[in-house]
mmCIF file of C-alpha atoms and ligand atoms in Angstrom:
data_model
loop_
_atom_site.group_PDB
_atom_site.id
_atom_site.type_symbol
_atom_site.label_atom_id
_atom_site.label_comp_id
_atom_site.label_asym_id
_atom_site.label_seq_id
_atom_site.Cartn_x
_atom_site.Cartn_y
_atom_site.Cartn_z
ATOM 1 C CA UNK L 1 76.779 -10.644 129.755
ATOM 2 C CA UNK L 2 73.926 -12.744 128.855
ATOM 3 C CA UNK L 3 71.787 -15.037 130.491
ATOM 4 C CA UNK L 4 69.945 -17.357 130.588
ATOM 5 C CA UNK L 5 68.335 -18.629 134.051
ATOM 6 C CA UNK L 6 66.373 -22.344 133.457
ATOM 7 C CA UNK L 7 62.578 -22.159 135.795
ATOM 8 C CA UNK L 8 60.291 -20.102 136.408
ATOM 9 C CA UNK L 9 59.747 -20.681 140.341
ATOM 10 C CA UNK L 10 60.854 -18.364 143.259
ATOM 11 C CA UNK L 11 64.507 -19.051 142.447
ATOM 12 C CA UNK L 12 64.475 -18.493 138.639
ATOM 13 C CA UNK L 13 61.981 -15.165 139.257
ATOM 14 C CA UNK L 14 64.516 -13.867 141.954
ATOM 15 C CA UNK L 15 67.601 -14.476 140.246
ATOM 16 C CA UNK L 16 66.182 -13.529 137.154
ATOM 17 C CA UNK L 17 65.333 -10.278 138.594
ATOM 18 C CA UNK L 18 68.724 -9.486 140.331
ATOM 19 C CA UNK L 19 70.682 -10.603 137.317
ATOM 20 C CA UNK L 20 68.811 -7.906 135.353
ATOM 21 C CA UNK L 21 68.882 -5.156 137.933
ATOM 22 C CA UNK L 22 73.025 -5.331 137.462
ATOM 23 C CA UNK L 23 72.580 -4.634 133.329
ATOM 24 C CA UNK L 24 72.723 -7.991 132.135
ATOM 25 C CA UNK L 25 70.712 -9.775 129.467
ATOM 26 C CA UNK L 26 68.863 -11.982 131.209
ATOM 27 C CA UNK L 27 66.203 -14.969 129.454
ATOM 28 C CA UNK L 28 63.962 -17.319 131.312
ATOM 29 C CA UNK L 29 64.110 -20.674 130.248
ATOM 30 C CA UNK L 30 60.779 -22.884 130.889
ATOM 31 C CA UNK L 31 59.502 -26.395 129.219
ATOM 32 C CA UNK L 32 56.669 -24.763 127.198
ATOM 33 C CA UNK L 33 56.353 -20.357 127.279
ATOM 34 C CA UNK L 34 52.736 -20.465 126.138
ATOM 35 C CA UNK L 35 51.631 -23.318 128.797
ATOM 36 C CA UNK L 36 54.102 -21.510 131.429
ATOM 37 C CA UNK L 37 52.131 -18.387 130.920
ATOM 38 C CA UNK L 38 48.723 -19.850 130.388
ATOM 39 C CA UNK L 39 48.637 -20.505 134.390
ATOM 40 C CA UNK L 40 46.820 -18.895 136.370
ATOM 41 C CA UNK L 41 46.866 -20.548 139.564
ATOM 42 C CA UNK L 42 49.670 -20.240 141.986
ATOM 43 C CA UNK L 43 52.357 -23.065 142.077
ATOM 44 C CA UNK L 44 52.884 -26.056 144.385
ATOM 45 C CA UNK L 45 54.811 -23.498 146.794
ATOM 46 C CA UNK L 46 51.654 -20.898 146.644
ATOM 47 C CA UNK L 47 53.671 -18.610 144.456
ATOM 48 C CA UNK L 48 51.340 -16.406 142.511
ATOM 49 C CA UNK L 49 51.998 -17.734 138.604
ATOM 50 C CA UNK L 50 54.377 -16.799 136.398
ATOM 51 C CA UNK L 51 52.349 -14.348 134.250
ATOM 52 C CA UNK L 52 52.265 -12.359 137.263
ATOM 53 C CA UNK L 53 55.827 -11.869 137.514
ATOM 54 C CA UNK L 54 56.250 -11.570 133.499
ATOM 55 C CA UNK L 55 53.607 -8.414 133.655
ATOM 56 C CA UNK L 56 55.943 -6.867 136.126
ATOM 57 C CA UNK L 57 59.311 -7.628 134.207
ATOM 58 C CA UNK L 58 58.387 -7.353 130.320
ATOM 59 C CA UNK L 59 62.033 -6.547 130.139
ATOM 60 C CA UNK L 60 62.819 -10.569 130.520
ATOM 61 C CA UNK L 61 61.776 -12.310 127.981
ATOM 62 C CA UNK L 62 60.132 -16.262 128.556
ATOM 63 C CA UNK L 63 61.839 -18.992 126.164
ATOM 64 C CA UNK L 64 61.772 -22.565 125.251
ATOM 65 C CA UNK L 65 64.688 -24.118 127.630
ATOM 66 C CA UNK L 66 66.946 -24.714 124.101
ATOM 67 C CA UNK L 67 66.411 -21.400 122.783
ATOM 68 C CA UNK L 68 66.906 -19.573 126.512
ATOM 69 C CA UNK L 69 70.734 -21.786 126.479
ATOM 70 C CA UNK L 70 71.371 -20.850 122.208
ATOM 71 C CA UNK L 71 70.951 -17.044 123.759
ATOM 72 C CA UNK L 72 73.106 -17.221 126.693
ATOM 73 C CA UNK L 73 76.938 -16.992 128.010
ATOM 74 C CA UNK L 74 76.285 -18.457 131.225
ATOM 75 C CA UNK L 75 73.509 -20.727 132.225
ATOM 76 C CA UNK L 76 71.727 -20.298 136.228
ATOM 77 C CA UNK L 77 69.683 -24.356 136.555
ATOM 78 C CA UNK L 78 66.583 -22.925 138.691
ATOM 79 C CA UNK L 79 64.838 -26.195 137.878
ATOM 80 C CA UNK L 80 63.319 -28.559 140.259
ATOM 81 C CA UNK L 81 65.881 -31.708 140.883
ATOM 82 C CA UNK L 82 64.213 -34.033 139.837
ATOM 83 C CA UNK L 83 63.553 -32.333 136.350
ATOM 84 C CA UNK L 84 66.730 -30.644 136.084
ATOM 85 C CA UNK L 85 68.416 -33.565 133.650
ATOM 86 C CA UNK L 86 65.137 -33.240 131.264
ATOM 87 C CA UNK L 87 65.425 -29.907 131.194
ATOM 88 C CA UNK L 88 68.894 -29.350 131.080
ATOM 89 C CA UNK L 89 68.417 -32.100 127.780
ATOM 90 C CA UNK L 90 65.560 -29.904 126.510
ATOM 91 C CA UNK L 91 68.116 -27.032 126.759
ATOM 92 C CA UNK L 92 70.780 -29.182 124.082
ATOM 93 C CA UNK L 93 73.849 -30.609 125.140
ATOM 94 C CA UNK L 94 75.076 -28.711 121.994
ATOM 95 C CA UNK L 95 73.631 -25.160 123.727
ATOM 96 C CA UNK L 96 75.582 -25.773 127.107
ATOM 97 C CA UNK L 97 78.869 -26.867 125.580
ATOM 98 C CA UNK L 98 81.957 -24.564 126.636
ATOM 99 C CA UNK L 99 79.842 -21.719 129.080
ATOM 100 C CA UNK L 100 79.363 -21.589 132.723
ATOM 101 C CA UNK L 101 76.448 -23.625 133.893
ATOM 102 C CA UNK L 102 75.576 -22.435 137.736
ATOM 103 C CA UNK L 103 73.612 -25.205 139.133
ATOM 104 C CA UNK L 104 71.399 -23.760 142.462
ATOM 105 C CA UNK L 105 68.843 -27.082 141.990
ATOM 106 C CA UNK L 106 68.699 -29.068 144.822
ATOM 107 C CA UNK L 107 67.806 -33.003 144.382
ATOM 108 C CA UNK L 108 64.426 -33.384 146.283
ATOM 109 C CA UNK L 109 62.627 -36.371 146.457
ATOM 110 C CA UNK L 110 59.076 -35.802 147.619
ATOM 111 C CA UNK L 111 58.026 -40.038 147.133
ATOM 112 C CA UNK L 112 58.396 -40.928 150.501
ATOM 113 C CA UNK L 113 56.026 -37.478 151.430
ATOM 114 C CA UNK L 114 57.480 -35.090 153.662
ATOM 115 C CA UNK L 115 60.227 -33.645 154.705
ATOM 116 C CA UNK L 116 61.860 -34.622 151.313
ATOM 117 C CA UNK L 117 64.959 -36.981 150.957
ATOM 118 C CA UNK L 118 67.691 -36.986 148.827
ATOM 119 C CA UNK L 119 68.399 -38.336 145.266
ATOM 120 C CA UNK L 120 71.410 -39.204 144.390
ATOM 121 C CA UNK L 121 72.819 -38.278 147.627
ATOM 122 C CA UNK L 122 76.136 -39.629 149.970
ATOM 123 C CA UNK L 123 78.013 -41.114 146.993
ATOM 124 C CA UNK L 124 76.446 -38.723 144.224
ATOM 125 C CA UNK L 125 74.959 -35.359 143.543
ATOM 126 C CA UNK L 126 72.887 -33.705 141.717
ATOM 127 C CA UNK L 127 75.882 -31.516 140.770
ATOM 128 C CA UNK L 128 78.047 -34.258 139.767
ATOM 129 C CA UNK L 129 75.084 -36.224 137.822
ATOM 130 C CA UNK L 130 75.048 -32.751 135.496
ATOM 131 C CA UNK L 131 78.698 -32.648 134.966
ATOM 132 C CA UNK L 132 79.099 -36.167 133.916
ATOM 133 C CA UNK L 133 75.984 -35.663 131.432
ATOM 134 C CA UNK L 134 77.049 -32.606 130.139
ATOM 135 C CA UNK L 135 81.092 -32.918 130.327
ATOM 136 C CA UNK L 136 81.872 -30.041 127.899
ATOM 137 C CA UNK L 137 79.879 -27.631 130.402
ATOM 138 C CA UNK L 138 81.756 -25.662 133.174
ATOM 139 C CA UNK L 139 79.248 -26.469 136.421
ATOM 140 C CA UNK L 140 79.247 -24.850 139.412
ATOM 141 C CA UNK L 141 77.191 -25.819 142.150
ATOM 142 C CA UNK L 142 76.757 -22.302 144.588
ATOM 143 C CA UNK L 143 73.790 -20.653 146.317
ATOM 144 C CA UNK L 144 71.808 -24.420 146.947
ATOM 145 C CA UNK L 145 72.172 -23.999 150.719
ATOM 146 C CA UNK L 146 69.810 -20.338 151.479
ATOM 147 C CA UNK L 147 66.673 -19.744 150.223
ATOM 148 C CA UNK L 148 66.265 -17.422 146.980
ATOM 149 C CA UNK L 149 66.048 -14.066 148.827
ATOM 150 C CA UNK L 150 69.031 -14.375 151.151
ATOM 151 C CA UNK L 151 70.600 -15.741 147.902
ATOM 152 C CA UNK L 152 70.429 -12.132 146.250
ATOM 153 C CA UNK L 153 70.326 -10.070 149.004
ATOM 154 C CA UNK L 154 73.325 -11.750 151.535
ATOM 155 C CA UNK L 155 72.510 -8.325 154.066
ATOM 156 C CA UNK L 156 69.149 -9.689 155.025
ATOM 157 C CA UNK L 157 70.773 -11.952 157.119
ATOM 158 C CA UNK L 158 73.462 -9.913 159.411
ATOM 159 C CA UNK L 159 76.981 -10.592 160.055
ATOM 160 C CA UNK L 160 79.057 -12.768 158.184
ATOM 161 C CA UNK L 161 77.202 -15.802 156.618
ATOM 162 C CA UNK L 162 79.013 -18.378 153.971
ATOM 163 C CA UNK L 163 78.313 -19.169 150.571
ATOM 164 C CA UNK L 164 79.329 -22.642 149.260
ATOM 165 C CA UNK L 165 80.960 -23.054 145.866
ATOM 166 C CA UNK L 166 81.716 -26.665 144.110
ATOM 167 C CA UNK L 167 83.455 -27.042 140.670
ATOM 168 C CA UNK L 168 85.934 -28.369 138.216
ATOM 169 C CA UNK L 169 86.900 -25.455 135.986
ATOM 170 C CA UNK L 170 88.533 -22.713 138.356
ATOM 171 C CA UNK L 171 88.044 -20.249 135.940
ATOM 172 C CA UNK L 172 84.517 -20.258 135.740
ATOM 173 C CA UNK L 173 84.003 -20.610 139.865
ATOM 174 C CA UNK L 174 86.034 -17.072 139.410
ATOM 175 C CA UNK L 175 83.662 -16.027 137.338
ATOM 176 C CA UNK L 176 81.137 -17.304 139.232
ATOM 177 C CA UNK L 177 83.048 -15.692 142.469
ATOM 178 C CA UNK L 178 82.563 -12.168 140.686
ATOM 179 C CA UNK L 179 78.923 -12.542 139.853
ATOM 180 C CA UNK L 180 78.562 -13.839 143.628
ATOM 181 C CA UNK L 181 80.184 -10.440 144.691
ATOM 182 C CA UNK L 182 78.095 -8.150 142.346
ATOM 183 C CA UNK L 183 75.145 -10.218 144.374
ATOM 184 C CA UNK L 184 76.732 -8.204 147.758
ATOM 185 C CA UNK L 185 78.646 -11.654 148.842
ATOM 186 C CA UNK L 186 81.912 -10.201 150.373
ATOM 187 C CA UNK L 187 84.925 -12.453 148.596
ATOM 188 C CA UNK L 188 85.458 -13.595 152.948
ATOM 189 C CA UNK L 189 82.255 -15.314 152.621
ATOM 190 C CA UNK L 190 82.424 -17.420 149.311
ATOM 191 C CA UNK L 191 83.888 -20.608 150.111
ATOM 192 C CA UNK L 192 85.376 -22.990 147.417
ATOM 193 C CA UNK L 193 85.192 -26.248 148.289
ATOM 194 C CA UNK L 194 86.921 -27.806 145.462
ATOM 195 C CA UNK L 195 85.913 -30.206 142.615
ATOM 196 C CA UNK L 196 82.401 -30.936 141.935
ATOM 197 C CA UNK L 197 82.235 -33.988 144.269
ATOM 198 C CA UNK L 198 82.059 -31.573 147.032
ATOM 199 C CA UNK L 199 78.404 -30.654 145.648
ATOM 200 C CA UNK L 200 77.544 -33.766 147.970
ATOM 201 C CA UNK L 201 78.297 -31.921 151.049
ATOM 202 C CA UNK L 202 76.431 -28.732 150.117
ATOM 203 C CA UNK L 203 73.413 -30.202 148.554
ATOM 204 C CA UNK L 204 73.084 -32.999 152.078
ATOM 205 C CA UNK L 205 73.214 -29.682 154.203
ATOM 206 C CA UNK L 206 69.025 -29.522 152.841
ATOM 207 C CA UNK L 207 68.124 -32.292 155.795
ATOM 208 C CA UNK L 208 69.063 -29.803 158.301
ATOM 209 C CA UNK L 209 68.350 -26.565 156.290
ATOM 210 C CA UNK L 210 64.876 -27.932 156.368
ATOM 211 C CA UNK L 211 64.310 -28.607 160.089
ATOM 212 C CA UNK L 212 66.270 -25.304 160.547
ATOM 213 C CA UNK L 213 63.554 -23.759 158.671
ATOM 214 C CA UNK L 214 60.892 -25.449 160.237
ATOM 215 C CA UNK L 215 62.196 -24.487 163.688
ATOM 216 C CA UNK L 216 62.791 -21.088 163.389
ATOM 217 C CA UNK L 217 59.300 -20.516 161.465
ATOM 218 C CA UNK L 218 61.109 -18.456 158.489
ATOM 219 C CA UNK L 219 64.106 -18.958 155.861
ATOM 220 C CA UNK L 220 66.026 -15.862 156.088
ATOM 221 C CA UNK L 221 68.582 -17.576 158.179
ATOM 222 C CA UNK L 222 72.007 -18.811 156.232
ATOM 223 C CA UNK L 223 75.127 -21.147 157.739
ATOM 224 C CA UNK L 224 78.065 -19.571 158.958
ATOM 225 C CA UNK L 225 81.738 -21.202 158.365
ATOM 226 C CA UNK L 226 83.883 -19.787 161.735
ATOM 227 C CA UNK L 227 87.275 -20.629 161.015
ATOM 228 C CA UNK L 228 89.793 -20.425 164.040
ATOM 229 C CA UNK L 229 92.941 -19.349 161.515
ATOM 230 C CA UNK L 230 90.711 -16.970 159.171
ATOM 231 C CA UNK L 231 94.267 -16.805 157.285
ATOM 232 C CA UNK L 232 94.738 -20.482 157.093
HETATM 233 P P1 NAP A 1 60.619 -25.561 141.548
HETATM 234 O O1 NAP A 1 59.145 -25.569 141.694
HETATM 235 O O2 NAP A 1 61.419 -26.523 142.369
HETATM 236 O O3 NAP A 1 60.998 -25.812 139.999
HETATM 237 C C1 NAP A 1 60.260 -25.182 138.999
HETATM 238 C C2 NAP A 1 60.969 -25.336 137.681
HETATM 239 O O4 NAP A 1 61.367 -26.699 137.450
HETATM 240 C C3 NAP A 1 60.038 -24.947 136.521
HETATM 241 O O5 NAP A 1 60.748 -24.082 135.640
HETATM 242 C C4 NAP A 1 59.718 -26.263 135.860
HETATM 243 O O6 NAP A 1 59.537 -26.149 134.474
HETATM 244 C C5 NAP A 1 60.970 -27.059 136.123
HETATM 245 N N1 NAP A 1 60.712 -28.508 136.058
HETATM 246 C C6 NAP A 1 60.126 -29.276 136.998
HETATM 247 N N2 NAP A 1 60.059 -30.552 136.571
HETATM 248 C C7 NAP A 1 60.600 -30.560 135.329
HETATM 249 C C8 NAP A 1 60.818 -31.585 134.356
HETATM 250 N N3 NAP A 1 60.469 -32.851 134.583
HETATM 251 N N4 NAP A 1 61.412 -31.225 133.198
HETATM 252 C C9 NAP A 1 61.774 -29.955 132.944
HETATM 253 N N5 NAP A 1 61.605 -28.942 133.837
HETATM 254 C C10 NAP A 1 61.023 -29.248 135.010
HETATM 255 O O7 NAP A 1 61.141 -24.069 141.719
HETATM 256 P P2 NAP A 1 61.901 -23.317 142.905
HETATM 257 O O8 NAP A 1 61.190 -23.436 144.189
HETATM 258 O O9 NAP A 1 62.170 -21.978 142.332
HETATM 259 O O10 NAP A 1 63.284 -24.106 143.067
HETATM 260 C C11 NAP A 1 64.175 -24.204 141.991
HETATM 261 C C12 NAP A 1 65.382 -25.059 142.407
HETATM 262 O O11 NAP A 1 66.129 -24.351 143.394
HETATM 263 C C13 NAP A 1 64.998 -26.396 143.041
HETATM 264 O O12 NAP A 1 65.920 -27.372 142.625
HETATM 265 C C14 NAP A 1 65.138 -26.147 144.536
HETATM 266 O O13 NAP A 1 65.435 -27.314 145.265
HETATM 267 C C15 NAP A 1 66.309 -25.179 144.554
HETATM 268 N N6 NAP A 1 66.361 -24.271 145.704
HETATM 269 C C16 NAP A 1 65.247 -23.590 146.079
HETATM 270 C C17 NAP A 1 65.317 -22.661 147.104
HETATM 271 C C18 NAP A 1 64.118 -21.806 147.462
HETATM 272 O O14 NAP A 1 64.269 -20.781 148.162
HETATM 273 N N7 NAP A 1 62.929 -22.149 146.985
HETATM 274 C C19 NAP A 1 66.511 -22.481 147.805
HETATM 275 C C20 NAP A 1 67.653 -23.215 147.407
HETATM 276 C C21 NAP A 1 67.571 -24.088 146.329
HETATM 277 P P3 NAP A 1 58.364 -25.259 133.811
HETATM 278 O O15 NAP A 1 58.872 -23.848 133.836
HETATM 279 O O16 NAP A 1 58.254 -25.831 132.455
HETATM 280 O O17 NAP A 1 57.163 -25.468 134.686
#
């Protein structure tokens, strides 16, 4: 399969990298490859810059975001929330139309300083805002509630742990189910939570994901769905 994961940060360098690992074709989509690769400090979140991890995966190549979609099957939106409507636009409405566009963004607002609030949130989401602007794209909102490492690697956090999945196309949240499972999610743990209005829910559980994080002093952490009739 091939694909085609949209920023370069800590999200779109992990998933990039497990994507790969399992055989696929994988591309990185940025705004501008030379610019992205140019940097040489490390980003806003300290990460070292992206040259750094292109040295160490020469395998993946770096592409403008509309020639990163033209190459791929199925689409991974690693891009900050704010930005992820420009760059999904960058990418070509034309470029998404008729493949699986996984949606991990989550929609941050850093005006008000920190800890971050929400926008769109209660009444919207990010997920939903992407849908409606891109209707002949199959989105799935998954993997927006853990950070990037637990993401790909579910057994750093031990026991059972849950993985959200939103969406209006059932086929592609199986699809998305299978990639989830070639990730090491067991199929007990991926929870579909129905159409893509349900990306609400997941993308408001960031308020307390954040103090979580802040609490505990780490992210390798994850929510746990018990259900008292597992059957049910
Ligand atoms: P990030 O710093 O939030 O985003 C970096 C990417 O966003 C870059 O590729 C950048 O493009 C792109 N971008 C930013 N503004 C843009 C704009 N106006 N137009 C086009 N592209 C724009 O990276 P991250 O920390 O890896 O997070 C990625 C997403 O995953 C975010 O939505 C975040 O909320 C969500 N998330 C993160 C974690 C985590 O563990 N960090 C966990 C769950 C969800 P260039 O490549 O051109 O610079």
């Amino acid at each position: 399969m091939r694909y085609a994961v949209l920023g370069t940060g800590v999200v779109g360098r992990t998933i990039a990298d497990k994507v790969a690992s399992l055989g696929h074709e994988v591309v990185v989509g940025t705004s501008d490859p030379q610019a992205t690769l140019a940097r040489t400090e490390p980003d806003g979140y300290g990460n070292p810059p992206f040259s750094d991890w292109q040295a160490q995966h020469a395998d993946v190549r770096l592409l403008a975001f509309a020639e990163a979609a033209a190459f791929a099957e199925t689409m991974i939106n690693c891009t900050a929330g704010s930005g992820s409507l420009e760059a999904l636009r960058a990418a070509g409405a034309a470029n998404l139309a008729g493949k699986v566009l996984i949606d991990i963004a989550n929609p941050l607002d850093f005006s008000q300083g920190m800890p971050p609030s929400l926008d769109p949130v209660n009444t919207d989401s990010l997920g939903e805002k992407i849908q409606r602007s891109f209707p002949d794209a199959k989105v799935v909102k998954t993997l927006n509630t853990m950070n990037a490492q637990v993401m790909v690697d579910p057994a750093r956090v031990p026991g059972e742990h849950t993985v959200f999945v939103s969406g209006d196309d059932a086929e592609a949240k199986k699809a998305v189910s299978e990639l989830l499972a070639s990730f090491g999610w067991p199929a007990a743990d991926i929870l579909d939570l129905g159409d893509i209005t349900t990306a609400r829910g997941a993308e408001m559980l960031m308020p307390i994901w954040l103090r979580l994080w802040g609490a505990l002093g780490h992210g390798d952490f994850n929510f746990h769905i018990v259900k008292a009739h597992p059957d049910a």
